[in-house]
Amino acid sequence: MSSEEGGAGPEIAPEIAPEISPEIAVVIPAFRQPALLEEAILSVLASRGPRRVAAVVVDDGCPMPGTRAAALRFAAAHPGCVFLLRRANGGLSAARNTGIEFVLRAWPGCRAVFFLDADNRLGPWLLHRAAALLEASGPATGWIYPDFDFFGIPEHASAAGEHSLFMHLLENTSDAGSLVSRRVLEAGLRFDETMRQGFEDWDFWLRAGAAGFRGRHLPMAGFGYRRRAGGMRVEAERRRVGILAGMRGKLRPLAHPRRLLALESAEVPRFLLHRSGLPVAEPVVDPLRPSRPALDRAAARRQLVEAARHPQAVHAPPFLLFAAAGALEVLAGWRLLHNALWHAEIMLRGADAVGIVLAPGPAGRLGVERAEGLPDHPALLLYRTEAWQEAAALGAPFASAARRGATLRLTVPDAPALPDPRPEAEAEFAGLVDAFATRHPERGEWRGDWRRPRSRAHLGYAELIDAGAVLPWAAPDARDVALAVPVFEMGGVERVLARYAGVLRDRGWRPHLVLTGAQTALVPPDTLAAFETVQFPARGIEGVDPNEAHLGAPLPGASGLGDGVLRDAVGQLAPMAAVLATHARGIHAIAGALRRIGVRTAAGLHVVEREAAGAPMGNPHALLAHEADYDAVAVVSEGLQNWALAQGIPASKLLLVPNGPGHEARAGAAESALAARQGREGRLRSLFLGRLDPQKGLDRLRDIVALTPWAEWRAAGRAVLAREPEPIPGLTVEPPAEAEGVDALLAWADVLVLPSRFEGSPLIILEAQRMGCVPVVTRTGAVAEMVADGVDGLLVEERTDPAVAAAFADRLASLAADRGRLYALARAAGARAASLPDWAARMSPLLAWLDAGQDAPPDRPTT
């Protein structure tokens, strides 16, 4: 079928039908360049070597008769070596694809195809040298690419170095003029015929890379690339931004954060890790999961030297990491290793060196703190490799490699004394100075190199996924879930997240605790064991914008922090499969960015907050403004579910995950507590247990205590969000108790008193019922879903504060006077608690949502 007939199929002239099977086919698209086409064909015919070569000219509907005439003339003069195909005009990609289809069908013995544009030329030995290299390489090598030797406007550019798909995502390191293995083409790879404005070859190589193939560089290949003032290449550069946006949109699975981290680990790792006492250096992204072989120290130094000389061709990790013996294990044990390295990377933007110090803290207390200057006794040291290379090349003293220093102080319980890694770092620097001094002098590189240094690969995340420093977490699968919360002080919300984490871990997920507003956290050992990492922010992203509000509630103020802070926050969460942001208002500012890079997003809603005067406040109303950026909203009660529906959140997004007790009770503890209540006499034992915050109605509690002098009172709790505890006259506020201590208090008490102004689903009510402690609470939030008034607890209606206090005093007096009723309520409360489902059953909607995401395409979050 000819182009004049309007078809797209090739026409093969009968007089030049294939008679022999070449080993290498050169496909030459031809359009409007008949004279230059002859030069291209001649360069193919001039190829030397033992392999048979054929040229396949694809006339892409060229209106110039000279194109067809030239191809037919060569075909007649060189039968079996030159062939002509004709097709309707479809563009460069379509012409190449036509040639590919012909070669695959006509010549089963053809092992590779070279794509030669009609205005370029081949050196005589290029095809055979490239074929020999392709044959000597493993099956993963899909193509052989040359340097760029331009003629016309002369220039010589290097493409040397090991092929990196990560770097190829950032810039096109292979020209279309490359030799492609038949394996690649038989895998279905073709040029995108919709791309007619340029970069179609870049797109082809990236899709080949996504299919598992890699390129390999052929030095001194002899490929001649004609360069003129105009042409497709120049036009493509003018349209670069738009073309790349479309191209990368198609390749989103390849640029998924987890895929990028795997590529970075395998090709251009971020850290060169020196463990004290070991003779090797390890190129890593994630120190727990190395992807490249370790190098002996001398080889690692030589690589640093070569990378300084040829930064575009040889990779040197941008950061040197020196770890004292046992330091990595200690940090990993406290779940802080990856967060510490992420913090250090950010700090190294303004410093040459960062020392990480382990500082002892109280039980369960973790934290991070930054300071200027290097510490006296670090456990880990990180240096900018570039500063080391510059200083060592000059033979400068060790101190000159760390003129600007900073300290990252990590608070951990029982911080061990570790060796100082500085002597080893000094010795390694001295070895690098010697390596520079003994390296042969440069003979002078005559090729230029337009590519970015490989050591800056980690900066490419900003271009590829619009993220800053990406958490160095290279997990083997998509089973990581971030549980984000502003603070973690073992309040009700935090204890819920701890229970979530335990269930998630049992189901094969890796939960990560992410703080968005605090630099310290209270994480008891049993809670810590459920989390994979603990992540503190480089800069808190909580806060409100005083000038923006939604439905009267201030919106997140994170946008005022600047793009750099938000990009780093995106990078911190980028390796996650999903993020559950529980009252973490700062996540609203980045939820949309996370969804765009394939991280599934859910918001956790525990309570609708309001000010004392009743005005809306806090996360829930801000969430409504950002609801479109979330795939799901998890609510802890039917009341919250109804509120969310009334506010316009689609029912399909809502996941009902009812609260349960915040900890497991010791076996037999509930039964023993209930048995001890029978026949108990004496004063009514009244207990307040909760956060010492205004929400809990502490001013009301003071009035209730004053109205019930005949009761015996205890109170336990702590302030959250850095508020000072409000004094409760006549009561000693005990420090927060461990789980057994909480149950001991509940077993002691007859009643739990909660005069809260607003609530969600307080865990302490369920824990009290389990121990037979009767809840006497304000009817607010989802409390009525947890307590049947007069059956397993007592509810007090909301009204003015004096009336509330008086009503509480009346309820308590009635129980003090009727011990039989008190015991009946206690038994009913215990029975209710015993009948409730476990946490795994409660979490089933959330677990199902997470599991459904495992079957979704990585570039398209499900809703």
Coordinates of N, CA and C in Angstrom, one line a residue, residues 535-723:
Q535 N 9.4 9.5 63.4 CA 9.8 10.6 62.6 C 9.5 12.0 63.2
F536 N 10.5 12.8 63.5 CA 10.2 14.1 63.9 C 10.4 15.1 62.8
P537 N 9.7 16.2 62.8 CA 9.8 17.1 61.6 C 11.1 17.9 61.7
A538 N 11.5 18.3 60.5 CA 12.7 19.2 60.4 C 12.2 20.6 60.9
R539 N 11.0 20.9 60.6 CA 10.4 22.1 61.1 C 8.9 21.8 61.2
G540 N 8.3 22.0 62.3 CA 6.9 21.7 62.5 C 6.0 22.3 61.4
I541 N 5.0 21.6 60.9 CA 4.1 22.1 59.9 C 2.7 22.4 60.4
E542 N 2.6 22.3 61.8 CA 1.3 22.6 62.4 C 1.2 24.2 62.5
G543 N 0.2 24.6 63.0 CA -0.1 26.1 63.1 C -1.2 26.5 62.2
V544 N -1.6 27.7 62.4 CA -2.8 28.2 61.6 C -2.4 29.5 60.9
D545 N -3.1 29.8 59.8 CA -3.0 31.0 59.1 C -4.0 32.0 59.6
P546 N -3.5 33.1 60.2 CA -4.5 34.0 60.8 C -5.4 34.7 59.8
N547 N -5.1 34.6 58.5 CA -5.8 35.3 57.5 C -6.8 34.4 56.7
E548 N -6.7 33.1 56.9 CA -7.5 32.2 56.2 C -8.3 31.3 57.1
A549 N -9.6 31.2 56.8 CA -10.5 30.3 57.7 C -11.5 29.6 56.8
H550 N -12.0 28.5 57.2 CA -13.0 27.8 56.5 C -14.1 27.4 57.5
L551 N -15.3 27.9 57.2 CA -16.4 27.8 58.2 C -16.1 28.3 59.5
G552 N -15.3 29.3 59.6 CA -14.9 30.0 60.8 C -13.7 29.4 61.5
A553 N -13.2 28.3 61.0 CA -12.0 27.6 61.6 C -10.8 28.0 60.8
P554 N -9.7 28.5 61.5 CA -8.5 28.8 60.8 C -7.9 27.6 60.0
L555 N -7.4 27.9 58.8 CA -6.8 26.9 57.9 C -5.3 26.7 58.3
P556 N -4.7 25.6 57.9 CA -3.3 25.3 58.2 C -2.4 26.5 57.8
G557 N -1.5 26.8 58.7 CA -0.5 27.8 58.4 C 0.7 27.3 57.7
A558 N 0.8 26.1 57.3 CA 2.0 25.5 56.7 C 2.4 26.2 55.5
S559 N 1.5 26.7 54.7 CA 1.8 27.4 53.5 C 2.7 28.6 53.7
G560 N 2.7 29.1 54.8 CA 3.6 30.3 55.1 C 5.0 29.9 55.5
L561 N 5.2 28.6 55.6 CA 6.6 28.1 55.9 C 7.5 28.2 54.7
G562 N 7.0 28.2 53.5 CA 7.8 28.2 52.3 C 7.9 26.9 51.7
D563 N 8.1 26.9 50.3 CA 8.1 25.7 49.6 C 9.1 24.7 50.1
G564 N 10.3 25.1 50.5 CA 11.3 24.2 50.9 C 10.9 23.3 52.1
V565 N 10.3 23.9 53.1 CA 9.8 23.2 54.2 C 8.7 22.1 53.8
L566 N 7.8 22.6 53.0 CA 6.8 21.6 52.6 C 7.3 20.5 51.7
R567 N 8.3 20.9 50.8 CA 8.9 19.8 50.0 C 9.6 18.8 50.8
D568 N 10.3 19.2 51.9 CA 10.9 18.3 52.8 C 9.9 17.4 53.5
A569 N 8.7 18.0 53.9 CA 7.7 17.2 54.5 C 7.1 16.2 53.5
V570 N 7.0 16.5 52.3 CA 6.5 15.6 51.3 C 7.6 14.5 51.1
G571 N 8.9 14.8 51.1 CA 9.9 13.8 51.0 C 10.0 12.9 52.1
Q572 N 9.7 13.4 53.3 CA 9.7 12.5 54.5 C 8.6 11.4 54.4
L573 N 7.5 11.7 53.8 CA 6.4 10.8 53.7 C 6.3 10.1 52.3
A574 N 7.2 10.5 51.4 CA 7.1 9.9 50.0 C 7.3 8.4 50.0
P575 N 8.1 7.7 50.8 CA 8.2 6.3 50.7 C 7.0 5.5 51.2
M576 N 6.0 6.2 51.8 CA 4.9 5.5 52.3 C 3.9 5.0 51.3
A577 N 3.3 3.9 51.6 CA 2.1 3.5 50.7 C 0.9 4.3 51.0
A578 N 0.8 4.7 52.3 CA -0.4 5.4 52.7 C 0.0 6.2 54.0
V579 N -0.8 7.3 54.2 CA -0.6 8.2 55.3 C -2.0 8.4 56.0
L580 N -2.1 8.1 57.3 CA -3.3 8.4 58.1 C -2.9 9.6 59.0
A581 N -3.5 10.7 58.6 CA -3.2 12.0 59.4 C -4.3 12.2 60.4
T582 N -4.0 12.0 61.6 CA -5.0 12.1 62.7 C -4.9 13.4 63.4
H583 N -5.8 14.3 63.1 CA -5.8 15.7 63.7 C -4.5 16.4 63.5
A584 N -3.8 16.0 62.4 CA -2.5 16.6 62.0 C -2.9 17.6 60.9
R585 N -3.2 18.8 61.3 CA -3.7 19.8 60.4 C -2.6 20.2 59.4
G586 N -1.3 20.1 59.7 CA -0.3 20.4 58.8 C -0.2 19.5 57.6
I587 N -0.7 18.3 57.7 CA -0.7 17.3 56.6 C -1.7 17.8 55.5
H588 N -2.7 18.6 55.9 CA -3.6 19.1 54.9 C -2.9 19.9 53.8
A589 N -1.8 20.6 54.2 CA -1.1 21.4 53.2 C -0.4 20.6 52.2
I590 N -0.1 19.3 52.5 CA 0.7 18.5 51.5 C 0.0 17.3 51.1
A591 N -1.3 17.1 51.5 CA -2.0 15.9 51.2 C -2.2 15.7 49.6
G592 N -2.5 16.9 49.0 CA -2.6 16.8 47.5 C -1.3 16.4 46.8
A593 N -0.2 17.0 47.3 CA 1.1 16.6 46.7 C 1.4 15.2 46.9
L594 N 1.0 14.6 48.1 CA 1.3 13.2 48.3 C 0.4 12.3 47.4
R595 N -0.8 12.7 47.2 CA -1.7 11.9 46.3 C -1.1 11.9 44.9
R596 N -0.6 13.1 44.5 CA 0.0 13.2 43.1 C 1.1 12.2 42.9
I597 N 1.9 11.9 43.9 CA 3.0 11.0 43.7 C 2.7 9.6 44.1
G598 N 1.4 9.3 44.3 CA 1.0 7.9 44.5 C 0.9 7.5 45.9
V599 N 1.0 8.4 46.9 CA 0.8 8.0 48.3 C -0.7 8.2 48.6
R600 N -1.3 7.1 49.1 CA -2.8 7.2 49.5 C -2.9 7.9 50.8
T601 N -4.0 8.8 50.9 CA -4.1 9.6 52.0 C -5.4 9.4 52.7
A602 N -5.4 9.4 54.0 CA -6.6 9.2 54.9 C -6.4 10.2 56.0
A603 N -7.5 10.8 56.4 CA -7.6 11.7 57.6 C -8.3 11.0 58.7
G604 N -7.8 11.0 59.9 CA -8.4 10.4 61.1 C -9.1 11.5 61.9
L605 N -10.4 11.3 62.2 CA -11.2 12.3 62.9 C -11.7 11.7 64.2
H606 N -11.3 12.3 65.3 CA -11.7 11.7 66.6 C -12.7 12.6 67.4
V607 N -12.7 13.9 67.1 CA -13.5 14.8 67.8 C -13.7 16.1 67.0
V608 N -14.9 16.7 67.1 CA -15.1 18.0 66.5 C -14.9 19.0 67.6
E609 N -13.9 19.8 67.4 CA -13.5 20.7 68.5 C -14.2 22.1 68.4
R610 N -14.4 22.7 69.5 CA -14.9 24.0 69.5 C -14.4 24.8 70.7
E611 N -14.4 26.1 70.5 CA -13.9 27.0 71.6 C -15.0 27.1 72.7
A612 N -14.6 27.7 73.9 CA -15.5 27.8 75.0 C -16.8 28.4 74.6
A613 N -16.7 29.4 73.7 CA -18.0 30.1 73.3 C -18.7 29.3 72.3
G614 N -18.2 28.2 71.8 CA -18.9 27.4 70.8 C -18.5 27.5 69.4
A615 N -17.5 28.4 69.1 CA -17.1 28.6 67.8 C -16.3 27.4 67.3
P616 N -16.4 27.1 66.0 CA -15.6 25.9 65.5 C -14.1 26.2 65.5
M617 N -13.3 25.2 65.8 CA -11.9 25.4 65.8 C -11.2 24.1 65.4
G618 N -9.9 24.2 65.1 CA -9.1 23.0 64.9 C -9.2 22.3 63.6
N619 N -8.7 21.0 63.7 CA -8.6 20.2 62.5 C -9.8 19.9 61.7
P620 N -11.0 19.5 62.3 CA -12.1 19.0 61.6 C -12.6 20.0 60.5
H621 N -12.7 21.2 60.9 CA -13.3 22.2 59.9 C -12.2 22.5 58.8
A622 N -10.9 22.5 59.2 CA -9.9 22.7 58.2 C -9.8 21.5 57.3
L623 N -10.1 20.3 57.8 CA -10.2 19.1 57.0 C -11.2 19.2 55.9
L624 N -12.3 19.8 56.2 CA -13.4 20.0 55.2 C -12.9 20.8 54.0
A625 N -12.1 21.8 54.3 CA -11.5 22.6 53.2 C -10.6 21.8 52.3
H626 N -10.0 20.7 52.8 CA -9.0 19.9 52.0 C -9.5 18.5 51.7
E627 N -10.8 18.3 51.9 CA -11.4 17.0 51.8 C -11.0 16.3 50.4
A628 N -11.0 17.1 49.4 CA -10.7 16.6 48.0 C -9.3 16.0 47.9
D629 N -8.4 16.3 48.8 CA -7.0 15.8 48.8 C -6.9 14.5 49.6
Y630 N -8.0 14.0 50.1 CA -7.9 12.7 50.8 C -8.7 11.6 50.1
D631 N -8.2 10.4 50.2 CA -8.9 9.3 49.6 C -9.9 8.7 50.6
A632 N -9.7 8.9 51.9 CA -10.6 8.4 52.9 C -10.6 9.2 54.1
V633 N -11.6 9.1 54.9 CA -11.7 9.8 56.2 C -12.2 8.7 57.2
A634 N -11.3 8.4 58.2 CA -11.6 7.5 59.2 C -12.2 8.2 60.4
V635 N -13.4 7.8 60.9 CA -14.1 8.4 62.0 C -14.3 7.3 63.1
V636 N -14.3 7.8 64.4 CA -14.3 6.8 65.5 C -15.7 6.6 66.1
S637 N -16.8 7.2 65.5 CA -18.1 7.0 66.1 C -19.1 7.3 65.0
E638 N -20.3 6.8 65.3 CA -21.5 7.1 64.4 C -21.8 8.5 64.4
G639 N -21.7 9.2 65.5 CA -22.0 10.6 65.6 C -21.0 11.4 64.7
L640 N -19.8 11.1 64.7 CA -18.8 11.7 63.8 C -19.1 11.4 62.3
Q641 N -19.5 10.2 62.1 CA -19.8 9.8 60.7 C -21.0 10.6 60.2
N642 N -22.0 10.8 61.0 CA -23.2 11.6 60.6 C -22.8 13.1 60.4
W643 N -21.9 13.6 61.3 CA -21.4 15.0 61.2 C -20.7 15.1 59.8
A644 N -19.8 14.1 59.5 CA -19.1 14.2 58.3 C -20.0 14.2 57.1
L645 N -21.0 13.3 57.1 CA -22.0 13.3 56.0 C -22.7 14.6 55.8
A646 N -23.1 15.2 57.0 CA -23.8 16.5 56.9 C -22.9 17.6 56.4
Q647 N -21.6 17.4 56.6 CA -20.7 18.5 56.1 C -20.3 18.3 54.6
G648 N -20.8 17.2 54.0 CA -20.6 17.0 52.5 C -19.5 16.0 52.2
I649 N -18.9 15.4 53.2 CA -17.9 14.3 52.8 C -18.7 13.1 52.3
P650 N -18.3 12.6 51.1 CA -19.0 11.5 50.5 C -19.0 10.3 51.3
A651 N -20.1 9.6 51.4 CA -20.2 8.4 52.2 C -19.2 7.3 51.8
S652 N -18.8 7.3 50.5 CA -17.8 6.3 50.0 C -16.5 6.5 50.6
K653 N -16.2 7.7 51.1 CA -14.9 8.0 51.7 C -14.8 7.7 53.2
L654 N -15.9 7.5 53.8 CA -16.0 7.4 55.3 C -15.7 6.0 55.7
L655 N -14.8 5.8 56.7 CA -14.5 4.5 57.3 C -14.8 4.6 58.8
L656 N -15.7 3.8 59.2 CA -16.1 3.8 60.7 C -15.2 2.9 61.4
V657 N -14.3 3.4 62.3 CA -13.4 2.6 63.0 C -13.6 3.0 64.5
P658 N -14.5 2.3 65.2 CA -14.9 2.7 66.6 C -13.6 2.5 67.5
N659 N -13.6 3.4 68.5 CA -12.5 3.3 69.5 C -12.7 2.1 70.4
G660 N -11.6 1.6 71.0 CA -11.6 0.6 72.0 C -10.7 0.9 73.1
P661 N -10.5 0.1 74.0 CA -9.6 0.4 75.1 C -8.2 0.6 74.6
G662 N -7.5 1.5 75.3 CA -6.2 2.0 74.8 C -5.1 1.0 75.2
H663 N -5.4 0.0 76.0 CA -4.3 -1.0 76.3 C -5.0 -2.3 76.7
E664 N -4.3 -3.4 76.7 CA -4.8 -4.7 77.1 C -4.7 -4.8 78.6
A665 N -5.7 -5.3 79.2 CA -5.7 -5.5 80.7 C -5.0 -6.8 81.0
R666 N -4.4 -6.8 82.1 CA -3.7 -8.0 82.6 C -4.8 -9.1 82.8
A667 N -4.4 -10.3 82.4 CA -5.3 -11.5 82.5 C -5.9 -11.6 83.9
G668 N -7.2 -11.6 84.0 CA -7.9 -11.7 85.3 C -8.1 -10.4 86.0
A669 N -7.5 -9.3 85.6 CA -7.6 -8.1 86.3 C -9.0 -7.6 86.4
A670 N -9.8 -7.6 85.3 CA -11.1 -7.1 85.3 C -12.0 -7.9 86.2
E671 N -11.9 -9.2 86.2 CA -12.7 -10.1 87.1 C -12.4 -9.8 88.5
S672 N -11.1 -9.7 88.9 CA -10.7 -9.4 90.2 C -11.3 -8.1 90.7
A673 N -11.2 -7.0 89.8 CA -11.7 -5.7 90.2 C -13.2 -5.7 90.5
L674 N -13.9 -6.4 89.7 CA -15.4 -6.5 89.9 C -15.7 -7.3 91.1
A675 N -15.0 -8.4 91.4 CA -15.3 -9.1 92.6 C -15.0 -8.3 93.8
A676 N -14.0 -7.5 93.8 CA -13.6 -6.7 95.0 C -14.7 -5.6 95.2
R677 N -15.5 -5.2 94.2 CA -16.5 -4.2 94.4 C -17.7 -4.7 95.3
Q678 N -17.9 -6.0 95.2 CA -19.1 -6.5 95.9 C -19.0 -6.3 97.4
G679 N -19.9 -5.7 98.0 CA -19.9 -5.5 99.4 C -18.9 -4.4 99.9
R680 N -18.3 -3.6 98.9 CA -17.4 -2.5 99.3 C -18.2 -1.4 100.0
E681 N -17.7 -0.9 101.2 CA -18.3 0.1 102.0 C -17.4 1.3 102.0
G682 N -17.8 2.3 102.7 CA -17.0 3.5 102.9 C -17.4 4.6 102.0
R683 N -16.6 5.6 102.0 CA -16.8 6.8 101.1 C -16.8 6.4 99.6
L684 N -17.6 7.1 98.8 CA -17.6 6.9 97.4 C -16.2 7.3 96.8
R685 N -15.6 6.4 96.1 CA -14.3 6.6 95.5 C -14.5 7.2 94.1
S686 N -14.1 8.5 94.0 CA -14.3 9.2 92.7 C -13.0 9.5 92.1
L687 N -12.9 9.3 90.8 CA -11.7 9.5 90.1 C -11.8 10.3 88.8
F688 N -10.9 11.3 88.6 CA -10.8 11.9 87.3 C -9.5 11.4 86.7
L689 N -9.6 11.0 85.4 CA -8.4 10.4 84.7 C -8.4 10.9 83.3
G690 N -7.5 11.8 82.9 CA -7.5 12.3 81.6 C -6.5 13.5 81.4
R691 N -6.6 14.1 80.3 CA -5.7 15.2 80.0 C -6.1 16.4 80.9
L692 N -5.1 17.1 81.4 CA -5.4 18.3 82.2 C -5.5 19.5 81.3
D693 N -6.6 19.5 80.5 CA -6.8 20.6 79.5 C -8.2 21.1 79.7
P694 N -8.4 22.4 79.2 CA -9.8 23.0 79.4 C -10.9 22.1 78.8
Q695 N -10.6 21.4 77.7 CA -11.6 20.6 77.1 C -12.3 19.6 78.1
K696 N -11.5 19.2 79.1 CA -12.0 18.2 80.0 C -12.8 18.8 81.1
G697 N -13.1 20.1 81.1 CA -13.9 20.7 82.1 C -13.3 20.7 83.5
L698 N -12.0 21.1 83.6 CA -11.4 21.0 84.9 C -11.9 22.1 85.9
D699 N -12.4 23.2 85.3 CA -13.0 24.2 86.2 C -14.3 23.6 86.8
R700 N -15.1 22.9 86.0 CA -16.3 22.2 86.5 C -15.9 21.2 87.6
L701 N -14.8 20.5 87.3 CA -14.3 19.4 88.3 C -14.0 20.1 89.7
R702 N -13.4 21.2 89.7 CA -13.1 21.9 90.9 C -14.4 22.2 91.7
D703 N -15.5 22.6 91.0 CA -16.8 22.8 91.6 C -17.4 21.5 92.1
I704 N -17.3 20.5 91.4 CA -17.9 19.2 91.8 C -17.2 18.7 93.0
V705 N -15.9 18.8 93.1 CA -15.1 18.4 94.3 C -15.6 19.1 95.5
A706 N -15.8 20.5 95.3 CA -16.2 21.3 96.4 C -17.6 20.9 96.9
L707 N -18.5 20.5 96.0 CA -19.8 20.1 96.3 C -20.0 18.7 96.9
T708 N -18.9 17.9 96.9 CA -18.9 16.5 97.4 C -17.8 16.2 98.4
P709 N -17.8 17.0 99.5 CA -16.7 16.7 100.5 C -16.8 15.4 101.1
W710 N -18.0 14.7 101.0 CA -18.2 13.4 101.6 C -17.5 12.3 100.8
A711 N -17.1 12.6 99.5 CA -16.5 11.6 98.6 C -15.0 11.6 98.8
E712 N -14.3 10.5 98.4 CA -12.9 10.4 98.4 C -12.5 10.6 96.9
W713 N -11.6 11.6 96.7 CA -11.2 11.9 95.3 C -9.8 11.6 95.0
R714 N -9.5 11.2 93.8 CA -8.2 11.1 93.2 C -8.2 11.7 91.8
A715 N -7.1 12.1 91.3 CA -7.0 12.6 89.9 C -5.6 12.2 89.4
A716 N -5.6 11.9 88.1 CA -4.3 11.6 87.5 C -4.4 12.1 86.0
G717 N -3.3 12.6 85.6 CA -3.3 13.1 84.2 C -2.1 14.0 83.9
R718 N -2.1 14.5 82.7 CA -1.0 15.4 82.4 C -1.5 16.4 81.3
A719 N -0.9 17.5 81.3 CA -1.2 18.5 80.3 C -0.6 18.1 78.9
V720 N -1.3 18.4 77.9 CA -0.8 18.2 76.5 C -0.7 19.5 75.8
L721 N 0.0 19.5 74.7 CA 0.2 20.8 73.9 C 0.8 21.9 74.7
A722 N 1.7 21.5 75.6 CA 2.6 22.4 76.4 C 1.8 23.4 77.3
R723 N 0.6 23.0 77.6 CA -0.2 23.8 78.6 C 0.2 23.4 80.0

